[in-house]
Each structure stands twice: as C-alpha cells, then as structure tokens.
Amino acid sequence: YLYRQEFELTSDELFCQKKKTNKLVRYGFFFNFQVEDYKNGVILPHEKTFAKYKADRYELMEAAQGNMEPVFLGFDSPFLSGSEFESMTESAHVVADYKDRYGVKHKLWLLDDSKSCAKISEKLKSEKLYILDGHHRYETALKFHQDHPGEKTKYVLANVCAFKQLGTVILPTHRLISGISGFSKESYLKQMGEFFE
C-alpha cells in the first residue's frame, strides 16, 4: 500500500526545523517485513525498551494471535518520495482518502502491480531500516515469532518512509533529562527562560 500524509506544523513545531513551509507531505508505504534480530544489522533501534511494556504487548499478541498496529520504519534515501511516489500511484487504486480530527489528510492506494512491488522490494534489500517508532512493538513481534515459529508470525506490518523528504520531521515530545552531574532543573529553566516561554 502506498501512503501519503499532508499536514501542517504549528509555529512551535516549525521552530528549529529546516523547513521553509509549515505545509508538508510525507510519502511512504506499508508492507509486511520479516522480523530480524538487531544483530543482523537489517533493522536498527535507537531507544531503550522496557520489559513490562513488552510483556503487556506480548499478552495482547497471545490473545489476538497477531499485531495490533504497524511499526514505523525509515531509511536513508529519497527513494519513493515526491514525483517518483506520485507516478507510482497512477497504476494503483485508492482505498482510503480522508482527513482526521487533527487536520491531517491521509490517502492510501493499493499497489497490485507486481513490477512496482518488486522494484520496492529490491530497493529495500540494500537499505538499513531504522525504527522511528515502535521499538516495543517490533521486539515483541520478534519474540512472538521466536516463541511461535511459522510463516504467519515471521512478519510485522510496517509503515516505511524515506528520511530525505520534507515530510519526515522530528517533533518534540516528552523526554527525561537525568544522570547529568551538577544538573539543576531550576537553573536550567531560568536560563532557558531568557529565550523560551
């Protein structure tokens, strides 16, 4: 499935972005990706995960016998974004087209052209995929497959996009600063108060 999202950043979200406009488009696609151990270097993580959250997800997978939501992956290439993406949609069928409550426009195409699908698969063979979101989901899917080996458990649904496109943005979210010697929250907030609200 080909997937396009159109969205706007608020002025706060646009702050520190290397974007010239707040109206952005992110091009991507959904596919079933074979789960692999991190040591194989195909899928690369960047976050620490926690056993209690994976245990909770694992219990849900056991009950449902499957994954509940896709993992979000990215690769370091402009492949399948912009005009290349748009031309591929010409041979695909629209299966969803809507605007969500946040104003994001979503459009999804079914790509059943075997030549185009093979082109995407071939390109991904040479790309390292980074987990952008869904470390707990991915690791749980891998463990589930290891515990229940078989054709039905060895894949996880992934939403994949190229890093090198305007619509790939990193936005602020809750983060914890800890373990820094001599760090003072009060002093930090006072210093930042000169520049930020």
mmCIF file of C-alpha atoms in Angstrom, residues 6 15 40 48 67 70 76-77 79 87 92 102 104 124 127 129 131 143 159 165-166 174 187:
data_model
loop_
_atom_site.group_PDB
_atom_site.id
_atom_site.type_symbol
_atom_site.label_atom_id
_atom_site.label_comp_id
_atom_site.label_asym_id
_atom_site.label_seq_id
_atom_site.Cartn_x
_atom_site.Cartn_y
_atom_site.Cartn_z
ATOM 1 C CA GLU A 6 -0.475 16.006 4.171
ATOM 2 C CA PHE A 15 10.719 26.065 15.404
ATOM 3 C CA ASN A 40 21.779 -8.924 11.743
ATOM 4 C CA LYS A 48 15.887 1.589 25.182
ATOM 5 C CA ASN A 67 -0.083 -7.479 15.817
ATOM 6 C CA PRO A 70 2.325 -1.199 12.445
ATOM 7 C CA ASP A 76 18.402 6.968 4.478
ATOM 8 C CA SER A 77 17.394 7.663 0.889
ATOM 9 C CA PHE A 79 13.560 6.619 -2.738
ATOM 10 C CA SER A 87 3.945 8.397 -10.639
ATOM 11 C CA ALA A 92 -2.668 1.943 -8.013
ATOM 12 C CA TYR A 102 -6.136 16.867 13.635
ATOM 13 C CA VAL A 104 -4.035 15.510 8.604
ATOM 14 C CA LEU A 124 14.773 -2.261 0.318
ATOM 15 C CA GLU A 127 18.711 -0.342 2.762
ATOM 16 C CA LEU A 129 15.846 0.258 8.209
ATOM 17 C CA ILE A 131 12.863 2.092 13.843
ATOM 18 C CA LYS A 143 9.859 -12.634 20.459
ATOM 19 C CA ASN A 159 4.860 1.916 7.626
ATOM 20 C CA GLN A 165 11.981 14.204 2.157
ATOM 21 C CA LEU A 166 10.482 17.362 3.628
ATOM 22 C CA HIS A 174 8.086 14.281 26.455
ATOM 23 C CA SER A 187 18.883 26.908 36.968
#
